[in-house]
Short mmCIF file of C-alpha atoms and ligand atoms in Angstrom, two decimals:
data_model
loop_
_atom_site.label_atom_id
_atom_site.label_comp_id
_atom_site.label_asym_id
_atom_site.label_seq_id
_atom_site.Cartn_x
_atom_site.Cartn_y
_atom_site.Cartn_z
CA MET A 1 138.00 -98.14 138.31
CA SER A 2 139.21 -98.67 141.73
CA VAL A 3 142.01 -98.35 143.72
CA PRO A 4 143.63 -101.20 144.36
CA GLY A 5 143.14 -101.89 149.18
CA ILE A 6 139.97 -99.21 148.69
CA GLU A 7 136.98 -101.12 148.94
CA GLU A 8 133.98 -100.02 147.03
CA SER A 9 130.90 -101.23 147.38
CA ILE A 10 130.07 -104.65 149.29
CA VAL A 11 127.65 -107.25 149.17
CA THR A 12 126.12 -107.97 152.74
CA THR A 13 123.77 -111.37 153.11
CA PRO A 14 120.11 -110.49 152.42
CA THR A 15 118.58 -111.66 156.70
CA ALA A 16 116.48 -110.41 158.59
CA ALA A 17 116.47 -108.28 161.35
CA ALA A 18 119.39 -109.17 164.15
CA GLY A 19 117.63 -108.21 167.23
CA PRO A 20 116.65 -105.15 168.17
CA VAL A 21 119.14 -101.40 167.67
CA ASP A 22 118.24 -98.10 168.72
CA VAL A 23 117.96 -96.95 165.30
CA LEU A 24 117.63 -97.70 162.37
CA ILE A 25 118.73 -96.14 159.43
CA VAL A 26 116.76 -96.34 156.17
CA GLY A 27 119.11 -95.33 153.09
CA GLY A 28 122.92 -95.95 152.85
CA GLY A 29 123.91 -93.35 150.76
CA ILE A 30 127.47 -90.73 152.03
CA GLY A 31 124.13 -88.97 154.60
CA GLY A 32 122.19 -92.38 156.29
CA LEU A 33 126.12 -93.63 156.29
CA SER A 34 127.58 -90.23 157.61
CA ALA A 35 124.64 -90.32 160.48
CA ALA A 36 125.09 -94.50 161.60
CA TYR A 37 129.18 -93.77 161.68
CA ALA A 38 127.87 -89.98 164.31
CA LEU A 39 125.24 -92.16 165.50
CA ALA A 40 127.42 -95.92 166.56
CA ARG A 41 130.67 -93.20 167.86
CA GLU A 42 127.50 -92.61 171.12
CA GLY A 43 127.44 -95.68 172.04
CA LEU A 44 124.35 -96.78 170.64
CA ARG A 45 122.78 -99.24 167.97
CA VAL A 46 122.00 -99.06 165.16
CA ARG A 47 120.99 -100.84 161.52
CA VAL A 48 120.95 -98.84 157.57
CA LEU A 49 118.83 -100.68 155.37
CA GLU A 50 119.30 -100.06 151.60
CA ARG A 51 117.38 -101.43 149.06
CA ALA A 52 120.01 -101.91 146.56
CA ARG A 53 121.64 -105.10 146.43
CA GLU A 54 125.82 -103.62 147.39
CA PHE A 55 126.34 -100.72 148.80
CA GLY A 56 128.27 -98.30 147.23
CA GLU A 57 128.07 -95.07 145.03
CA VAL A 58 127.05 -94.08 140.64
CA GLY A 59 128.92 -91.22 139.56
CA ALA A 60 132.15 -88.97 140.40
CA GLY A 61 133.42 -86.06 142.11
CA LEU A 62 132.31 -84.64 145.21
CA GLN A 63 134.20 -81.49 146.45
CA ILE A 64 134.08 -81.27 149.92
CA ALA A 65 134.31 -77.40 151.60
CA PRO A 66 135.98 -76.74 155.20
CA ASN A 67 131.92 -76.89 156.66
CA CYS A 68 132.59 -80.51 156.16
CA THR A 69 136.56 -82.11 156.21
CA ARG A 70 136.02 -80.23 159.86
CA ILE A 71 133.56 -83.57 160.51
CA LEU A 72 135.79 -85.66 159.07
CA HIS A 73 138.65 -84.22 161.04
CA ASP A 74 136.06 -84.61 164.32
CA TYR A 75 135.22 -88.48 162.85
CA GLY A 76 139.14 -89.23 163.22
CA LEU A 77 138.67 -89.68 159.95
CA LEU A 78 140.56 -87.18 157.77
CA ASP A 79 143.74 -87.95 157.40
CA GLU A 80 142.16 -91.42 155.90
CA ALA A 81 140.06 -89.16 153.37
CA GLU A 82 143.25 -86.49 152.60
CA ASN A 83 145.07 -90.06 151.51
CA LEU A 84 142.48 -90.48 148.81
CA GLY A 85 140.81 -87.43 147.48
CA VAL A 86 143.23 -84.21 145.92
CA LEU A 87 143.83 -81.10 147.85
CA PRO A 88 143.32 -78.49 145.81
CA LYS A 89 145.39 -74.94 145.62
CA THR A 90 143.06 -72.72 143.88
CA MET A 91 138.74 -73.35 142.26
CA VAL A 92 138.72 -69.85 139.54
CA MET A 93 136.04 -68.90 137.84
CA ARG A 94 135.82 -67.89 134.47
CA ASP A 95 133.50 -67.58 131.96
CA ALA A 96 133.10 -70.64 128.92
CA LEU A 97 132.61 -68.16 126.49
CA ASP A 98 136.17 -66.12 126.19
CA GLY A 99 137.51 -68.91 129.22
CA SER A 100 138.47 -65.12 130.98
CA GLU A 101 139.64 -65.22 134.53
CA LEU A 102 135.77 -63.25 137.49
CA THR A 103 137.30 -64.74 140.51
CA ARG A 104 139.08 -66.89 142.26
CA LEU A 105 139.63 -68.48 145.97
CA ASP A 106 142.93 -69.36 147.35
CA LEU A 107 141.74 -72.73 148.60
CA VAL A 108 145.27 -72.39 150.85
CA ASP A 109 144.28 -69.39 152.50
CA LEU A 110 140.80 -70.83 153.07
CA GLU A 111 142.16 -72.86 154.49
CA ARG A 112 143.96 -70.47 157.45
CA GLU A 113 140.54 -68.86 156.96
CA TYR A 114 138.22 -71.50 158.62
CA GLY A 115 140.57 -73.68 159.79
CA PHE A 116 140.38 -77.09 157.02
CA PRO A 117 141.00 -78.55 154.33
CA TYR A 118 138.97 -78.07 150.72
CA MET A 119 139.09 -81.31 149.13
CA VAL A 120 137.59 -82.83 145.91
CA ILE A 121 137.45 -86.51 145.80
CA HIS A 122 135.55 -89.97 144.63
CA ARG A 123 132.17 -90.42 145.83
CA SER A 124 133.10 -94.31 145.74
CA ASP A 125 135.87 -93.05 148.07
CA LEU A 126 134.48 -90.77 150.67
CA HIS A 127 131.63 -93.50 151.31
CA GLY A 128 133.45 -96.21 151.33
CA ILE A 129 135.33 -93.90 153.87
CA PHE A 130 131.75 -93.98 155.68
CA LEU A 131 131.18 -98.40 154.67
CA ARG A 132 134.59 -98.97 156.81
CA ALA A 133 134.77 -96.52 160.02
CA CYS A 134 130.15 -97.87 160.21
CA ARG A 135 131.87 -101.33 160.21
CA ARG A 136 134.52 -100.50 162.14
CA ALA A 137 131.72 -99.60 165.07
CA GLY A 138 129.81 -101.70 165.02
CA VAL A 139 126.59 -101.03 162.43
CA ASP A 140 124.73 -103.05 161.50
CA LEU A 141 124.40 -103.40 157.33
CA ILE A 142 122.12 -104.85 155.39
CA THR A 143 121.26 -104.55 151.67
CA ASP A 144 118.05 -105.63 149.76
CA ALA A 145 115.79 -104.70 151.85
CA ARG A 146 114.12 -102.10 150.17
CA VAL A 147 111.67 -100.05 152.87
CA VAL A 148 107.46 -98.87 151.90
CA GLY A 149 107.08 -97.09 154.41
CA TYR A 150 106.76 -95.84 157.83
CA GLU A 151 104.94 -96.25 161.06
CA ASN A 152 105.23 -94.08 164.78
CA THR A 153 104.67 -97.02 168.05
CA PRO A 154 103.99 -96.51 171.78
CA SER A 155 107.89 -97.76 171.74
CA GLY A 156 109.45 -95.56 168.11
CA ALA A 157 108.97 -96.43 164.90
CA GLU A 158 108.11 -99.56 162.16
CA VAL A 159 109.42 -99.51 158.84
CA LEU A 160 107.70 -102.05 156.06
CA LEU A 161 110.00 -103.69 154.26
CA GLU A 162 108.59 -104.07 150.26
CA ASP A 163 108.72 -108.49 150.80
CA GLY A 164 107.39 -107.86 154.34
CA ARG A 165 109.01 -107.53 157.03
CA THR A 166 109.02 -105.67 159.65
CA ASP A 167 111.77 -103.92 161.57
CA GLU A 168 111.86 -101.17 164.22
CA ALA A 169 113.28 -99.61 166.29
CA ARG A 170 113.46 -96.66 168.99
CA ILE A 171 114.04 -94.18 165.99
CA VAL A 172 114.11 -94.15 162.33
CA ILE A 173 116.17 -91.70 160.18
CA ALA A 174 115.11 -91.07 155.92
CA ALA A 175 118.01 -90.83 154.87
CA ASP A 176 116.25 -92.86 151.35
CA GLY A 177 117.15 -89.37 148.62
CA LEU A 178 115.16 -87.64 146.28
CA ARG A 179 112.79 -89.01 146.58
CA SER A 180 112.36 -90.79 149.12
CA VAL A 181 109.15 -92.00 150.76
CA ALA A 182 109.05 -91.33 154.46
CA ARG A 183 108.46 -87.36 152.70
CA ARG A 184 105.14 -88.96 151.89
CA LEU A 185 104.06 -88.71 156.20
CA LEU A 186 105.21 -84.91 156.04
CA THR A 187 103.98 -82.99 152.86
CA ASP A 188 102.36 -84.38 149.23
CA ASP A 189 105.89 -82.30 147.20
CA GLN A 190 107.04 -84.03 144.60
CA PRO A 191 110.70 -83.72 143.21
CA VAL A 192 111.31 -80.23 141.22
CA SER A 193 112.38 -80.71 137.39
CA SER A 194 115.13 -78.44 136.20
CA PRO A 195 116.10 -78.68 131.64
CA TYR A 196 119.41 -79.09 133.39
CA VAL A 197 121.44 -82.00 132.30
CA ALA A 198 124.39 -83.41 134.34
CA TYR A 199 127.18 -85.23 131.72
CA ARG A 200 129.59 -86.84 133.92
CA ALA A 201 133.78 -87.74 133.68
CA ALA A 202 135.87 -89.73 135.64
CA VAL A 203 138.91 -91.21 133.65
CA PRO A 204 142.43 -91.66 134.18
CA ILE A 205 145.02 -88.96 133.71
CA GLU A 206 147.06 -90.51 130.31
CA GLN A 207 143.32 -90.53 128.29
CA VAL A 208 142.76 -86.44 128.98
CA GLY A 209 145.79 -86.25 126.19
CA ARG A 210 146.21 -81.74 127.39
CA ASN A 211 148.16 -80.58 130.00
CA ILE A 212 145.65 -79.99 133.04
CA ASP A 213 146.83 -78.19 136.36
CA LEU A 214 145.53 -79.91 138.31
CA SER A 215 146.17 -78.25 141.67
CA GLU A 216 143.42 -75.69 140.60
CA VAL A 217 138.95 -76.86 140.56
CA SER A 218 138.25 -75.03 137.51
CA VAL A 219 134.83 -73.00 136.99
CA HIS A 220 133.35 -72.06 133.26
CA ILE A 221 130.27 -70.48 133.26
CA GLY A 222 128.17 -70.06 130.01
CA PRO A 223 124.79 -68.89 128.61
CA HIS A 224 123.39 -71.75 129.72
CA CYS A 225 125.82 -74.29 130.27
CA HIS A 226 128.75 -74.48 132.28
CA PHE A 227 132.10 -76.13 133.01
CA VAL A 228 134.39 -78.04 135.96
CA HIS A 229 136.58 -80.19 136.44
CA TYR A 230 139.56 -81.48 138.82
CA GLY A 231 141.95 -83.85 140.15
CA LEU A 232 141.58 -87.39 141.83
CA ARG A 233 143.26 -89.66 143.24
CA GLY A 234 145.57 -88.43 144.66
CA GLY A 235 146.07 -86.97 140.59
CA ARG A 236 145.89 -90.22 138.86
CA MET A 237 142.32 -88.58 137.97
CA LEU A 238 140.93 -85.35 135.86
CA ASN A 239 137.13 -85.46 136.65
CA GLN A 240 134.86 -83.61 134.51
CA VAL A 241 131.04 -82.04 134.75
CA ALA A 242 129.25 -80.78 132.32
CA VAL A 243 125.76 -78.84 132.13
CA PHE A 244 123.53 -77.61 130.07
CA ARG A 245 119.95 -76.61 129.51
CA SER A 246 118.16 -79.32 127.03
CA PRO A 247 115.91 -77.65 124.13
CA ARG A 248 113.88 -80.31 124.40
CA ALA A 249 114.06 -80.94 127.90
CA LEU A 250 112.70 -77.50 128.39
CA ALA A 251 110.05 -78.52 125.53
CA GLY A 252 108.75 -80.82 127.94
CA GLU A 253 110.15 -83.53 125.07
CA LYS A 254 111.41 -87.19 126.38
CA ASN A 255 114.16 -88.00 124.44
CA TRP A 256 116.07 -85.02 126.81
CA GLY A 257 119.66 -84.83 127.58
CA THR A 258 121.03 -86.67 124.34
CA PRO A 259 124.64 -86.19 123.61
CA ASP A 260 123.75 -84.09 120.31
CA GLU A 261 122.43 -82.41 123.06
CA LEU A 262 126.12 -82.57 124.41
CA ASP A 263 127.71 -81.28 121.85
CA ASN A 264 125.56 -78.77 120.66
CA ALA A 265 125.71 -76.30 123.73
CA PHE A 266 128.97 -77.10 124.20
CA ALA A 267 129.90 -75.78 120.38
CA THR A 268 130.74 -72.29 120.85
CA THR A 269 132.27 -71.91 123.70
CA CYS A 270 136.08 -71.28 124.78
CA PRO A 271 138.70 -74.14 123.75
CA ASP A 272 138.88 -75.35 126.86
CA VAL A 273 136.32 -76.16 127.07
CA GLN A 274 135.92 -78.09 124.26
CA ALA A 275 139.15 -80.55 125.30
CA GLY A 276 136.82 -81.80 127.62
CA ILE A 277 133.92 -82.79 125.91
CA PRO A 278 134.73 -85.44 124.06
CA LEU A 279 136.25 -87.08 127.65
CA MET A 280 131.88 -87.37 128.81
CA TRP A 281 130.81 -90.33 129.55
CA ARG A 282 127.94 -90.64 127.05
CA ASP A 283 126.05 -94.16 127.63
CA ARG A 284 123.96 -91.90 130.84
CA TRP A 285 123.82 -88.58 131.53
CA TRP A 286 121.50 -87.34 134.71
CA ARG A 287 118.75 -84.54 134.43
CA MET A 288 118.85 -81.81 137.32
CA PHE A 289 116.12 -81.66 140.39
CA ASP A 290 115.37 -80.18 143.00
CA ARG A 291 112.85 -79.70 145.95
CA ASP A 292 111.19 -76.80 147.23
CA PRO A 293 112.54 -76.18 150.92
CA ILE A 294 110.13 -78.13 153.71
CA MET A 295 110.58 -76.71 157.80
CA THR A 296 109.15 -79.75 159.47
CA TRP A 297 111.61 -81.77 158.82
CA VAL A 298 110.56 -85.03 162.63
CA HIS A 299 107.45 -86.72 162.21
CA GLY A 300 107.31 -88.19 165.94
CA ASN A 301 109.78 -90.77 165.63
CA ILE A 302 111.10 -90.76 162.14
CA THR A 303 112.93 -87.77 160.94
CA LEU A 304 115.05 -87.63 157.88
CA LEU A 305 118.40 -86.58 156.57
CA GLY A 306 120.18 -86.34 153.20
CA ASP A 307 118.64 -85.38 150.44
CA ALA A 308 115.34 -86.71 151.32
CA ALA A 309 115.44 -83.52 153.41
CA HIS A 310 116.97 -81.35 151.36
CA PRO A 311 117.99 -82.42 147.48
CA PRO A 312 120.03 -79.30 146.16
CA LEU A 313 119.86 -78.65 142.99
CA GLN A 314 123.73 -78.63 143.01
CA TYR A 315 125.65 -75.51 142.23
CA MET A 316 126.85 -74.42 145.41
CA ALA A 317 128.19 -78.56 146.35
CA GLN A 318 126.42 -78.92 148.88
CA GLY A 319 124.17 -81.53 148.80
CA ALA A 320 126.90 -84.50 149.97
CA ILE A 321 127.92 -81.81 152.63
CA MET A 322 124.71 -81.38 153.97
CA ALA A 323 123.48 -84.28 155.18
CA ILE A 324 126.65 -84.45 156.87
CA GLU A 325 125.82 -82.36 158.64
CA ASP A 326 123.43 -83.04 159.84
CA GLY A 327 123.87 -86.60 161.29
CA TRP A 328 127.04 -84.96 162.93
CA VAL A 329 124.01 -81.96 164.05
CA LEU A 330 122.27 -84.60 165.12
CA ALA A 331 125.23 -86.59 167.07
CA ARG A 332 125.56 -83.65 168.92
CA HIS A 333 122.21 -83.26 170.59
CA VAL A 334 121.32 -87.02 170.90
CA ALA A 335 125.01 -86.57 173.10
CA ALA A 336 123.51 -83.86 175.09
CA HIS A 337 120.00 -85.66 175.90
CA ARG A 338 121.76 -87.98 177.41
CA ALA A 339 120.81 -88.75 181.27
CA GLU A 340 123.70 -89.65 183.55
CA ASN A 341 122.43 -93.36 183.43
CA GLY A 342 122.15 -93.49 178.84
CA SER A 343 118.77 -92.62 178.15
CA ILE A 344 117.78 -90.26 175.69
CA ASP A 345 115.25 -87.84 174.94
CA TRP A 346 114.62 -88.09 171.83
CA GLN A 347 111.96 -86.14 171.94
CA ALA A 348 114.78 -82.93 173.04
CA ALA A 349 117.15 -83.66 170.24
CA PHE A 350 114.90 -83.81 167.10
CA ALA A 351 113.40 -80.88 167.90
CA ALA A 352 117.07 -79.28 169.07
CA TYR A 353 118.32 -81.12 165.49
CA GLU A 354 114.88 -79.35 163.99
CA ALA A 355 115.15 -76.21 165.31
CA VAL A 356 119.01 -75.34 163.09
CA ARG A 357 119.00 -78.04 160.52
CA PRO A 358 116.06 -76.87 158.13
CA GLU A 359 116.39 -73.01 158.17
CA HIS A 360 120.43 -73.88 157.92
CA CYS A 361 119.20 -75.98 154.79
CA ARG A 362 115.94 -73.60 153.18
CA ARG A 363 119.67 -71.02 153.09
CA VAL A 364 121.65 -73.21 150.51
CA LEU A 365 118.80 -74.34 148.70
CA THR A 366 117.96 -70.70 147.71
CA THR A 367 120.83 -69.60 146.66
CA THR A 368 121.93 -72.61 144.78
CA ARG A 369 119.31 -71.58 142.85
CA ALA A 370 120.05 -68.05 142.88
CA TRP A 371 123.98 -68.56 141.66
CA GLY A 372 122.39 -72.12 138.91
CA GLU A 373 121.47 -68.74 137.26
CA LEU A 374 123.72 -66.03 137.36
CA TRP A 375 125.59 -68.90 136.08
CA HIS A 376 123.86 -69.64 133.04
CA LEU A 377 122.75 -66.23 132.08
CA ASP A 378 123.42 -64.59 128.64
CA GLY A 379 123.89 -61.26 127.30
CA THR A 380 123.97 -58.31 128.38
CA ALA A 381 123.29 -59.92 132.26
CA ARG A 382 127.04 -62.21 131.88
CA LEU A 383 128.67 -59.04 131.29
CA GLN A 384 127.65 -57.65 134.19
CA ARG A 385 127.51 -61.01 136.48
CA ASN A 386 131.17 -60.60 134.54
CA ALA A 387 132.06 -57.29 135.40
CA LEU A 388 131.22 -58.23 138.98
CA LEU A 389 132.44 -61.06 139.70
CA ARG A 390 136.23 -59.39 138.44
CA ALA A 391 135.70 -56.35 141.36
CA ARG A 392 135.21 -59.23 143.93
CA ASP A 393 138.10 -59.09 146.06
CA THR A 394 140.20 -63.63 145.68
CA TYR A 395 140.17 -62.15 149.84
CA ASP A 396 136.74 -61.81 150.04
CA TYR A 397 135.61 -63.94 152.73
CA SER A 398 132.26 -62.34 152.59
CA PHE A 399 130.12 -64.37 150.45
CA THR A 400 131.25 -68.05 152.03
CA ASP A 401 131.39 -67.64 155.34
CA TRP A 402 127.81 -68.02 156.60
CA ILE A 403 128.54 -71.59 154.68
CA TYR A 404 131.81 -72.56 155.47
CA GLY A 405 131.91 -71.92 158.68
CA PRO A 406 131.88 -74.28 161.68
CA THR A 407 128.22 -75.50 161.47
CA ALA A 408 125.67 -74.38 164.00
CA LEU A 409 124.61 -76.31 166.39
CA THR A 410 122.04 -74.02 167.19
CA PRO A 411 119.21 -71.09 165.35
CA GLU A 412 122.07 -68.10 167.46
CA GLU A 413 124.98 -69.88 166.05
CA GLU A 414 122.94 -69.54 162.20
CA PRO A 415 126.10 -67.41 160.70
CA PRO A 416 124.08 -64.17 159.12
CA MET A 417 123.73 -64.28 155.35
CA PHE A 418 125.57 -62.64 152.68
CA THR A 419 124.46 -58.87 151.89
CA PRO A 420 123.24 -60.41 147.27
CA ILE A 421 124.87 -57.51 145.06
CA PRO A 422 122.43 -56.91 142.78
CA LEU A 423 122.94 -57.50 139.30
CA ASP A 424 122.99 -54.07 137.63
CA SER A 425 125.58 -52.88 139.92
CA GLY A 426 127.62 -54.03 137.43
CA ARG A 427 126.12 -52.03 134.14
CA SER A 428 128.96 -49.96 134.34
CA ALA A 429 131.38 -52.07 133.37
CA ALA A 430 129.21 -53.48 131.33
CA GLY A 431 128.18 -50.86 128.79
CA ALA A 432 124.75 -49.86 129.98
CA GLY A 433 122.15 -52.63 128.58
CA PRO A 434 118.63 -54.00 129.63
CA VAL A 435 118.35 -55.18 133.41
CA GLN A 436 117.45 -58.59 134.44
CA ASP A 437 116.94 -58.93 138.34
CA ALA A 438 119.44 -60.94 139.81
CA SER A 439 121.67 -61.27 142.49
CA CYS A 440 125.43 -61.68 142.99
CA SER A 441 126.04 -64.58 145.95
CA CYS A 442 129.25 -64.94 145.40
CA SER A 443 130.57 -68.18 146.88
CA THR A 444 131.68 -70.69 145.08
C1 FAD B 1 126.36 -84.01 138.87
C2 FAD B 1 126.32 -83.24 140.54
C3 FAD B 1 127.33 -83.18 142.00
C4 FAD B 1 127.78 -83.25 142.94
N1 FAD B 1 128.90 -82.47 143.34
C5 FAD B 1 128.25 -82.29 144.88
C6 FAD B 1 129.51 -82.19 145.73
O1 FAD B 1 130.30 -81.67 145.05
N2 FAD B 1 129.73 -81.59 147.07
C7 FAD B 1 128.05 -82.17 147.71
O2 FAD B 1 128.69 -82.33 149.12
N3 FAD B 1 127.23 -82.71 147.34
C8 FAD B 1 127.05 -82.34 145.52
N4 FAD B 1 126.12 -83.13 145.57
C9 FAD B 1 125.01 -83.83 145.45
C10 FAD B 1 124.96 -84.96 146.73
O3 FAD B 1 125.81 -86.35 145.51
C11 FAD B 1 123.88 -85.31 147.04
O4 FAD B 1 122.74 -84.00 148.05
C12 FAD B 1 124.28 -86.19 148.18
O5 FAD B 1 125.08 -87.36 147.18
C13 FAD B 1 122.81 -87.23 149.14
O6 FAD B 1 123.07 -87.92 149.58
P1 FAD B 1 121.44 -89.08 150.81
O7 FAD B 1 123.18 -89.74 151.26
O8 FAD B 1 121.35 -87.67 151.65
O9 FAD B 1 121.72 -89.00 149.00
P2 FAD B 1 121.27 -90.41 148.50
O10 FAD B 1 122.82 -90.28 147.44
O11 FAD B 1 120.43 -90.34 146.69
O12 FAD B 1 121.13 -91.52 148.67
C14 FAD B 1 120.00 -92.15 149.52
C15 FAD B 1 120.40 -93.60 149.54
O13 FAD B 1 118.78 -94.21 149.89
C16 FAD B 1 118.82 -95.78 149.19
N5 FAD B 1 117.19 -95.89 149.57
C17 FAD B 1 116.80 -95.25 148.43
N6 FAD B 1 114.64 -95.61 148.45
C18 FAD B 1 114.92 -96.29 149.04
C19 FAD B 1 113.87 -96.88 149.36
N7 FAD B 1 112.85 -97.66 150.19
N8 FAD B 1 114.10 -98.21 151.11
C20 FAD B 1 115.90 -98.17 151.40
N9 FAD B 1 116.43 -97.38 150.85
C21 FAD B 1 116.90 -96.53 149.86
C22 FAD B 1 119.13 -95.35 148.03
O14 FAD B 1 119.56 -96.81 147.44
C23 FAD B 1 120.36 -94.80 148.19
O15 FAD B 1 122.12 -95.04 148.21
C24 FAD B 1 125.85 -83.72 143.32
C25 FAD B 1 125.20 -83.50 143.27
C26 FAD B 1 124.66 -84.26 141.63
C27 FAD B 1 123.16 -84.46 140.64
#
């Protein structure tokens, strides 16, 4: 689906490196391109190496919270994003079985609270915004360049490409996603597979065939499943995400997540959710992975950024945001460690970046795992959770302050975490019963 005048992807001619640069970025996803733009704004010569034949994004919508729209504003890109996205007025969370409301965020008030809006936008639109910004800033954008090796050198760092070429720069940023090659320099960990599977759909609104309030981000949570929808592209499209626990994935079988499993997973959900299931794309689906947090991201003159460093489960909708924050923080520290003659103390800039980002991302990674468990509860625990969520005041921001406030540049600026509410404190409202030991993090 494309919008007239909006480039979704750009093919560049594969070339050998066209001269020395200060920064090499491996990976041209949202993390890599946003970091490239942030550093090019600081006057650095930046090159992005992307393995695909085209720069582009697969998938559908992204939720962009105030901790990211604040950065887009700083980059001068917020107006463009607002023109391409949607600024919903509310986010409503409901029970997927009975359809009843559990809690809501007033997104108009939330914008007043945090100073910047909550936005939903098509992935390819956000990616395209950064791609165009990189081109305007003179970033060297190279496709068909798969990096297979990294090495520190006396003057910086070098990457080895699959076809035998090499390239080097003063520093290398690996923004190469969940299955990062560079991460192996720091740890031998593997992606952690969850039995949950996502189906997506982004369809023209005329195809929807039912009335939908597009001023709302709607989230239905239920036993081992959830369903999210919101508008895209000024309301001309509907974005839907349906996530469920695949019985075959749980059993360790190969043929996981097939459309019959999708239909079964949502068979007992409320009519509003069931109405959305036939619209899901049925020719592709995604297994949910994350990785355990790691606290060391820097290896000499090479650093990780984005999903390469901290791929989350998607329940808090902060993965792309964290990647964008990484680039913004790094660029701010580059500016802070630049001498009058223009030289940069990269060691100090990397140290400042690593002092603050891994801890923030660790908090998000662990909270989003707990948040997902809370969404998918069944039986008495589901009723206890519902009671807790219903008790939350719409204007209580104590659960979102740590995440939607200004991105911390130093550990001292990192806000305190919320205080978790024990699930069994929802017991009286839900009726007595067996208690599951989980915590309510209540950030949507
Ligand atoms: C269902 C779902 C919903 C989500 N919803 C949200 C949301 O609402 N909000 C949000 O903020 N986040 C969301 N996320 C998370 C978000 O999509 C990711 O965290 C984000 O896209 C990561 O960006 P990245 O650039 O770090 O990595 P990627 O997007 O994975 O990009 C990595 C890039 O590197 C390239 N690459 C990989 N290996 C190499 C190599 N060896 N050499 C050269 N290039 C290479 C790849 O081709 C790719 O272009 C969601 C995720 C899922 C699965």
